[in-house]
Coordinates of C-alpha atoms in Angstrom, one line a residue:
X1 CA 152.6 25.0 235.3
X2 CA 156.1 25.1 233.4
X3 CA 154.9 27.9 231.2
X4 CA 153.9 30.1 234.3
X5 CA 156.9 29.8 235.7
X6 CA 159.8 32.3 235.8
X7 CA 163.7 30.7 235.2
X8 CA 164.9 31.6 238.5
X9 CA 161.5 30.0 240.2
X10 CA 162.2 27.0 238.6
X11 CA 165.8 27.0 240.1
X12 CA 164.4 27.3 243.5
X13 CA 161.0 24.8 243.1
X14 CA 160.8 21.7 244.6
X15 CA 157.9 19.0 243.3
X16 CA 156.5 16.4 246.1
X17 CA 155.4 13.4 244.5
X18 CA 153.1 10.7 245.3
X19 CA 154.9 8.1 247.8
X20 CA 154.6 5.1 246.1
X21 CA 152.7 2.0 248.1
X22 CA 154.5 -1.2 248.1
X23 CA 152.3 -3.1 250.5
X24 CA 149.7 -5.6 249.3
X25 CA 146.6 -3.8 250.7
X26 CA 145.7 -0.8 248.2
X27 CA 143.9 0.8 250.7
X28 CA 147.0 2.0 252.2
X29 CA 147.8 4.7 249.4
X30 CA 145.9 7.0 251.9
X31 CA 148.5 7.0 254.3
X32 CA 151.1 7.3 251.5
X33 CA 149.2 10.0 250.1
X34 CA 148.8 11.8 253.4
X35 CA 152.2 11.0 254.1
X36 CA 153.0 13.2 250.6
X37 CA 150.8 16.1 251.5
X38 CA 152.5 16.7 254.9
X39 CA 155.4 17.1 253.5
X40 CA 154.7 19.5 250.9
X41 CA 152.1 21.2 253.9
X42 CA 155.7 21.9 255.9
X43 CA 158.0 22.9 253.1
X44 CA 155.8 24.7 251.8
X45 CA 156.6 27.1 255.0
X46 CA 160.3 27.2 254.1
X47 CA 160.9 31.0 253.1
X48 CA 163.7 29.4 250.7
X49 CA 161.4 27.4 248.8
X50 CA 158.4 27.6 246.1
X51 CA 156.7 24.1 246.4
X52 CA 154.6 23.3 243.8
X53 CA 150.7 22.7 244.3
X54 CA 149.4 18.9 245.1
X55 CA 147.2 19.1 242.0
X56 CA 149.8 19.2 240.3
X57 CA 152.4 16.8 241.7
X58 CA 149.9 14.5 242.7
X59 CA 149.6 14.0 238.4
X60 CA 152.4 12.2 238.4
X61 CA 152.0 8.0 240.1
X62 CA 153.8 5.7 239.2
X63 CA 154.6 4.7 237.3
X64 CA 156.3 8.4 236.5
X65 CA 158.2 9.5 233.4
X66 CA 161.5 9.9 233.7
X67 CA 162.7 12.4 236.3
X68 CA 163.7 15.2 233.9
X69 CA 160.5 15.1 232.0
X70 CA 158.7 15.5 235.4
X71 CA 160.8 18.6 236.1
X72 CA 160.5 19.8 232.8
X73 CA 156.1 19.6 233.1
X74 CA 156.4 21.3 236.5
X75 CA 158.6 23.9 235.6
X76 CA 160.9 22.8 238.5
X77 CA 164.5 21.3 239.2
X78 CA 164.1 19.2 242.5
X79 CA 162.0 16.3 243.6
X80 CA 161.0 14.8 246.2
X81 CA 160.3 11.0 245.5
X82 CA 159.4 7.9 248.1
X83 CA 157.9 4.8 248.9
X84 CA 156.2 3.0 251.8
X85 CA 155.4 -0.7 252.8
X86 CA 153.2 -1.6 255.5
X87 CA 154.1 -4.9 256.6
X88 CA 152.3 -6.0 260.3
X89 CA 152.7 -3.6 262.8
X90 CA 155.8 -2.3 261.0
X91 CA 156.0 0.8 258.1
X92 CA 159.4 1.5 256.1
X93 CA 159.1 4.5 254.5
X94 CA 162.2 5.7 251.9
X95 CA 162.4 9.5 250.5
X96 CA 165.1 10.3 248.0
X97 CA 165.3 14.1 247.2
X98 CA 166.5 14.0 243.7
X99 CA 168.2 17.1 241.0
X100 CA 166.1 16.5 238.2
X101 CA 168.1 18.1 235.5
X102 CA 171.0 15.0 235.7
X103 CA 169.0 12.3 238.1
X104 CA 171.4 12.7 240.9
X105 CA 170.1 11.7 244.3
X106 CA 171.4 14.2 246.7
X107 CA 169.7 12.5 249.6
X108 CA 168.3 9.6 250.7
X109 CA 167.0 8.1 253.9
X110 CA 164.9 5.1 255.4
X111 CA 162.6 4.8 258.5
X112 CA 161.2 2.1 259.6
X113 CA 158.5 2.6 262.4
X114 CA 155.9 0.4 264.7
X115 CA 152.4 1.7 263.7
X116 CA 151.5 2.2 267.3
X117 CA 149.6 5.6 266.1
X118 CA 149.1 6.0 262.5
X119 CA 149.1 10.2 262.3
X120 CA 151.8 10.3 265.1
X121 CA 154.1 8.2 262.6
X122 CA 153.0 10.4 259.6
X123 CA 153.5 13.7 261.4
X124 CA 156.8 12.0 262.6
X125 CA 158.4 11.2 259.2
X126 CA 157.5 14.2 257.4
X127 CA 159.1 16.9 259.9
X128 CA 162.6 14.6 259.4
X129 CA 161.9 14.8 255.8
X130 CA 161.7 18.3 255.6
X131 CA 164.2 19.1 258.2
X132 CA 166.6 16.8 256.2
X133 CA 165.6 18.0 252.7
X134 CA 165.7 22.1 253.1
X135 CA 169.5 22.0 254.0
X136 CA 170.4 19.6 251.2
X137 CA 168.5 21.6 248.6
X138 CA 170.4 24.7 250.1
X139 CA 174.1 23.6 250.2
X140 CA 173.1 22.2 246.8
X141 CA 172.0 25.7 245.4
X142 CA 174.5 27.6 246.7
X143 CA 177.2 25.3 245.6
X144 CA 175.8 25.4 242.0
X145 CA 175.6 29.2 241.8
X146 CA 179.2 29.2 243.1
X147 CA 180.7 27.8 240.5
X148 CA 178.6 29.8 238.1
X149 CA 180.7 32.0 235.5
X150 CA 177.8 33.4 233.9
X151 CA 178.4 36.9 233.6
X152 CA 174.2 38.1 233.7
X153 CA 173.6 36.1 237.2
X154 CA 169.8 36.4 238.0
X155 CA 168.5 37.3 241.6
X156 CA 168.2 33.5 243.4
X157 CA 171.7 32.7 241.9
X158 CA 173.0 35.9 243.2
X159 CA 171.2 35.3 246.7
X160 CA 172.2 31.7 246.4
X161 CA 176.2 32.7 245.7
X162 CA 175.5 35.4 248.8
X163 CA 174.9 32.7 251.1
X164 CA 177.8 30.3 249.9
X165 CA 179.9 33.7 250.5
X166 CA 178.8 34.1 253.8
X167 CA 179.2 31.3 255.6
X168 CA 183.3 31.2 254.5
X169 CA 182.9 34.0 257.0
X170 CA 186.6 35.7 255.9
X171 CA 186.0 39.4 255.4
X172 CA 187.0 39.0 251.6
X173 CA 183.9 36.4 251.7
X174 CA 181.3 38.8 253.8
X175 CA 182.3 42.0 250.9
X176 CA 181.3 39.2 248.2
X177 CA 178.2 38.4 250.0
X178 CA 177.2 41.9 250.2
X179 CA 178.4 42.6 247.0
X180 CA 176.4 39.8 245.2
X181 CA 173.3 41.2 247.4
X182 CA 173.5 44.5 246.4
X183 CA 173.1 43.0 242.7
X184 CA 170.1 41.2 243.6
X185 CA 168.6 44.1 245.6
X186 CA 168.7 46.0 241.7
X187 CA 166.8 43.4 240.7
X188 CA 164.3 42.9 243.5
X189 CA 164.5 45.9 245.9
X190 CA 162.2 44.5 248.7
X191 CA 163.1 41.3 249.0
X192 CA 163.0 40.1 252.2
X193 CA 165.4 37.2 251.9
X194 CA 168.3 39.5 250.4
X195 CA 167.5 42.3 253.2
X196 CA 167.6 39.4 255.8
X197 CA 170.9 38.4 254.5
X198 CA 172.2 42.0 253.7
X199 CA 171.6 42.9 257.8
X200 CA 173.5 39.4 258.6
X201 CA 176.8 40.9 257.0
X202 CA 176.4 43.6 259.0
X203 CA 176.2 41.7 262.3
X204 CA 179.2 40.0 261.0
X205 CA 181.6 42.8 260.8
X206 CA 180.8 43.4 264.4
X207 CA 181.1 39.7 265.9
X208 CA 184.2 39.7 263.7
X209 CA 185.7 43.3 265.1
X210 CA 185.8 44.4 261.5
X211 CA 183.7 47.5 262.3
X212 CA 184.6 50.7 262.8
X213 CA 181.7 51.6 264.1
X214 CA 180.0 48.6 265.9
X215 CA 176.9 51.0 266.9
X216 CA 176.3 51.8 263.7
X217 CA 176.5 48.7 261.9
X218 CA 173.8 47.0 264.8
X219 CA 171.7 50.3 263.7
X220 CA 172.0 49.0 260.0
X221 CA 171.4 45.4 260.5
X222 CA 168.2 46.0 262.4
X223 CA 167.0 49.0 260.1
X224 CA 167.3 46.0 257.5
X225 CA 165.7 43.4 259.1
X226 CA 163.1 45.4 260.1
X227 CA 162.7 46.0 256.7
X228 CA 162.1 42.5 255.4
X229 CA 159.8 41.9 258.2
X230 CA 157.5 44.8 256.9
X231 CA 157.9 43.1 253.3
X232 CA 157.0 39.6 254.6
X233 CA 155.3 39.6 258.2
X234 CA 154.8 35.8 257.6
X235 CA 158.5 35.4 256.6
X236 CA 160.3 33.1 259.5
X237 CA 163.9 33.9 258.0
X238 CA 162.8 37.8 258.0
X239 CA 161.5 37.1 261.9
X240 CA 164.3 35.2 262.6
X241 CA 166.9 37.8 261.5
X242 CA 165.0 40.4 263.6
X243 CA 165.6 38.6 266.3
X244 CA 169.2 37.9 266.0
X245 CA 169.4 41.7 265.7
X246 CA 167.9 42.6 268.6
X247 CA 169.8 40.3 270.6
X248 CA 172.7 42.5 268.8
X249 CA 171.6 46.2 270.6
X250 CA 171.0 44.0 273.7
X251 CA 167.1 43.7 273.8
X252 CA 167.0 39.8 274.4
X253 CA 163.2 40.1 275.6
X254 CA 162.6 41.1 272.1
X255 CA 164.6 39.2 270.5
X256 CA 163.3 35.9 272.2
X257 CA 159.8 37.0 271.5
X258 CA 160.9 37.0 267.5
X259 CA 162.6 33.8 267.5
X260 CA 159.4 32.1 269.3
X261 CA 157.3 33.8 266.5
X262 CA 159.7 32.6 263.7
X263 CA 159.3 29.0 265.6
X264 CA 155.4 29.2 264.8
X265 CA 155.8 30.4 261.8
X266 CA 158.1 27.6 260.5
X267 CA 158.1 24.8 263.4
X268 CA 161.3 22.8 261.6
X269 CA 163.5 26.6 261.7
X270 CA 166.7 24.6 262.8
X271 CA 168.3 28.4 263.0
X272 CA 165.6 29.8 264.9
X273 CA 165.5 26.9 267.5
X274 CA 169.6 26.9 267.6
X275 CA 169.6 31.0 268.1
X276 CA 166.7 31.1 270.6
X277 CA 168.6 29.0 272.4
X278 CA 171.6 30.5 272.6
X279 CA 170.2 33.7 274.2
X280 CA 168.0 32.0 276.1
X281 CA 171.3 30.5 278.0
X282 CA 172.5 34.0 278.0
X283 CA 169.1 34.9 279.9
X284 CA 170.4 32.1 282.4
X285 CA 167.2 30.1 281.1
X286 CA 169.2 26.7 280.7
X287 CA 167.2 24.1 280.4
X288 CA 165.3 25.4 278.1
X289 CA 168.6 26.6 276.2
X290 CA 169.6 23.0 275.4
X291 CA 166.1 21.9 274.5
X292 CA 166.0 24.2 271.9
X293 CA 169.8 23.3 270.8
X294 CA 169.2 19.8 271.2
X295 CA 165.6 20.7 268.7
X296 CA 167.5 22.6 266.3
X297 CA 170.5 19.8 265.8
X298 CA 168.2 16.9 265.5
X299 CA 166.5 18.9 262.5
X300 CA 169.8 19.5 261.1
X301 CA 172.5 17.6 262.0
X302 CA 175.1 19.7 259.0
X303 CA 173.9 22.7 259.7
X304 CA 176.6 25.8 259.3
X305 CA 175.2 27.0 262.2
X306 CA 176.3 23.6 264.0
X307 CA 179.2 24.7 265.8
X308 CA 177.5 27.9 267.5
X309 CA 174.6 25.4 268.7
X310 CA 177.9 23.0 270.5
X311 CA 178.8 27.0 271.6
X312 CA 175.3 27.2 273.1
X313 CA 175.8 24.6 275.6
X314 CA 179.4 25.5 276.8
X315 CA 177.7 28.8 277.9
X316 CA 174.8 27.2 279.4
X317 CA 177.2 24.4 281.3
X318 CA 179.5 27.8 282.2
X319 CA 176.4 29.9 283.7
X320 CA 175.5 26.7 285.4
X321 CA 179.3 26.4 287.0
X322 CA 179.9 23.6 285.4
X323 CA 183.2 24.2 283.9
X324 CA 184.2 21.0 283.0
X325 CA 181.3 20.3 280.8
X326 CA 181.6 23.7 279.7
X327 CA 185.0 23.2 279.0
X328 CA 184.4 20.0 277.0
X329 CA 181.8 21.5 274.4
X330 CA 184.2 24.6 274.1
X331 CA 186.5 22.0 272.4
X332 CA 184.1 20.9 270.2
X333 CA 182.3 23.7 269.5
X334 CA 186.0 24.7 268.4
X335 CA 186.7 21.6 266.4
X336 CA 183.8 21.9 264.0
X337 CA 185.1 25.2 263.2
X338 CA 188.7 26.2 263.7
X339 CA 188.2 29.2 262.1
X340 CA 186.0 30.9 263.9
X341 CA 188.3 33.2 266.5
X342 CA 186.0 33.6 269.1
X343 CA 185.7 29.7 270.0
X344 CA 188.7 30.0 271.2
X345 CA 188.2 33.3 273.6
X346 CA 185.0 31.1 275.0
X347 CA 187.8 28.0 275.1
X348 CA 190.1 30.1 276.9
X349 CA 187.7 31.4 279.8
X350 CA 186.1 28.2 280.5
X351 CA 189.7 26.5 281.0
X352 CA 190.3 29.0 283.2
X353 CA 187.4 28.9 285.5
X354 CA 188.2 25.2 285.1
X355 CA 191.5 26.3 286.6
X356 CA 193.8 25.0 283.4
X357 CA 195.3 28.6 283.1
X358 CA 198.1 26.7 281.1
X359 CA 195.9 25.8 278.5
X360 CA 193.4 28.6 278.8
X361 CA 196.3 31.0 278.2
X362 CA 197.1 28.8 274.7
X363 CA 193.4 28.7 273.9
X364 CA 193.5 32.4 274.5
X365 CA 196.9 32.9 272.1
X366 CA 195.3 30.9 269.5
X367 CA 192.3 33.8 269.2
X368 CA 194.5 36.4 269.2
X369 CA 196.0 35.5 266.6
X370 CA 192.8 35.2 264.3
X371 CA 191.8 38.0 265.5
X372 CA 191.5 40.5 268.5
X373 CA 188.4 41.0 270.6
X374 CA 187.7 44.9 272.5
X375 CA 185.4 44.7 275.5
X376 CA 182.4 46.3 273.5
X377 CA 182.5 43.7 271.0
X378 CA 183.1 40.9 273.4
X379 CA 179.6 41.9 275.4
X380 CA 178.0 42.4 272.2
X381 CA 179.0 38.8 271.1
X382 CA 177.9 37.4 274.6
X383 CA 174.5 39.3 275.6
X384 CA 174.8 38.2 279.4
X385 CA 171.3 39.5 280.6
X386 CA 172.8 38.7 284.5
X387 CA 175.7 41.2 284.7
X388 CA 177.9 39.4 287.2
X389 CA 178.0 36.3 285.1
X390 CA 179.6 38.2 282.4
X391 CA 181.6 39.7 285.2
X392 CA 182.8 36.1 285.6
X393 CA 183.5 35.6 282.3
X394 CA 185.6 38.7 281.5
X395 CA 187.5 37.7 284.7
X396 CA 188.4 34.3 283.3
X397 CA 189.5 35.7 280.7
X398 CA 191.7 37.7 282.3
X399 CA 193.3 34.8 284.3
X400 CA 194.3 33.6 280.9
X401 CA 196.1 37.1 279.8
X402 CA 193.7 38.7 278.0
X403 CA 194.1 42.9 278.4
X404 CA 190.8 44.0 276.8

């Protein structure tokens, strides 16, 4: 397999091994087995990972050679290692997700479960596995390529250093995203990941009111991720960008319908489930809105994308009227990430419907001074389908002083 296997493959592989049965019966290895193959059965629908086969993996029992020799025979750089022990009516199952190249465990976890329904448990343990794993491997990757100084980067590191980029979300960071994309796009012009990416920076500069021309940037992130959906149909990220896009030139109907098929696509799409949701409370669709938050943060409780999810509910508590709910996530959505400007504009208008104009009119100060918001980029940003509740909003913002 090694020998097949391109440099920047093996920088982005992961290897499921055999779990390892600890319990006295040996006719459990069929549930640690199974266990195994549902795991590599779910990443292997991450569009950020190449999994390697089960024949392959499934070579290596205990007891195993040394991790780095493993890596080395399957031309990869992660594992995924674990054991389980049946004992009574009880299973305790322990997955390790482990760099290869120096032994580091990155991740580790234990479950313990009552074996009240054997595939229920199974089907259980694996989607936390995977939901835990992908997000690791990722903040991993992109931290790596980050500190890279190589001066010949190849196309993951380059997508991988994008991402890092992006998510500092400062316009210096967005031009080194793109910048770092366009590089990777000479290398592999249709690929979908770097097109999907390439059309987020580009919804950036208009939630950020860095673009001159908002219209035109919202025409250029969707030409893009339409794009990487025609390269990879069965791509979730490429789906899931679409939709985010949509949502964008104000076509939620669309743009739901995209996130739902990104959802099917990749059931454990903590991003999907977090963005559906959000414009699903836009849609005044609430319940449903923090179902799909509540989804999407129980898959990925670190996720960059956390404090937009906390956002998601503040919107759904203020289109219910409950302003001091809505209120309270505000503040947290705002705590996990202080420098995002327009957590404080949401801040500032629930306060005020709340009818703290004191502290709705600091919130409001403290977004100004990040950055300004216009009134076309505000209703871009916040994709009201009901018109009078984003009536409401503007209003409340306008209790607290804001002229836009």
């Amino acid at each position: 397999v090694a020998a097949l296997l391109p440099v920047v493959t093996a920088a982005r592989s992961i290897a499921v091994l055999p779990f390892v049965n600890l319990s006295d019966d040996p006719e459990q290895e069929y549930f640690s087995d199974g266990l195994a193959e549902d795991i590599i059965t779910k990443l292997s629908r991450s569009p950020w990972l190449f999994v390697i086969a089960r024949n392959s993996s499934f070579a290596y029992r205990q007891p195993s050679p040394p991790a780095l020799d493993v890596c080395r025979a399957l031309g990869t750089r992660y594992l995924v290692t674990g054991t389980v022990r049946r004992s009574g009516a009880v299973v305790r199952i322990t997955a390790d997700l482990v760099d290869g190249h120096n032994n580091e465990t990155l991740w580790s976890q234990r479950f313990d479960r009552p074996l009240t329904d054997l595939f229920e448990v199974q089907n259980q343990i694996s989607t936390s596995i995977v939901s835990a794993v992908e997000p690791v491997y990722l903040r991993r990757e992109e931290l790596r390529t980050s500190r890279s100084e190589a001066p010949d980067m190849q196309y993951w590191e380059l997508l991988m250093r994008a991402r890092w980029h992006f998510w500092r979300t400062t316009r210096e960071n967005i031009d080194a995203s793109r910048a770092c994309l366009a590089k990777a796009l000479e290398a592999k012009p249709d690929d979908p990941q770097c097109l999907a990416l390439l059309s987020f920076t580009h919804m950036s500069r208009v939630w950020a009111g860095w673009a001159a021309d908002p219209k035109q940037e919202i025409f250029e992130a969707n030409r893009l991720a339409l794009r990487a959906v025609s390269q990879d149909d069965t791509g979730s990220y490429a789906h899931f960008t679409l939709g985010t896009a949509l949502s964008c030139a104000g076509n939620l109907p669309q743009a739901i319908a995209e996130l739902e098929h990104a959802l099917v696509l990749y059931p454990q799409f903590a991003g999907a489930a977090g963005e559906l949701g959000r414009l699903l409370a836009f849609s005044g669709r609430t319940d449903e809105a923090v179902e799909y938050v509540l989804q999407a943060m129980d898959a990925s409780p670190h996720d960059p994308h956390l404090s937009l999810w906390v956002r998601t509910r503040a919107i759904a508590c203020f289109v219910e009227g409950d302003y001091a709910a809505a209120v309270k996530y505000a503040y947290q959505a705002t705590a996990k990430r202080p420098d995002w400007f327009f957590n404080y504009y949401l801040l500032a208008a629930t306060q005020a419907a709340a009818g703290d104009l004191e502290e709705a009119r600091k919130s409001l100060a403290q977004g100004q001074r990040d950055r300004s918001y216009n009134l076309q980029v505000l209703r871009i940003g916040h994709p009201f389908v009901d018109e009078s509740l984003f009536n409401r909003f503007v209003e409340n913002l306008r209790k607290a002083g804001w002229a836009g």
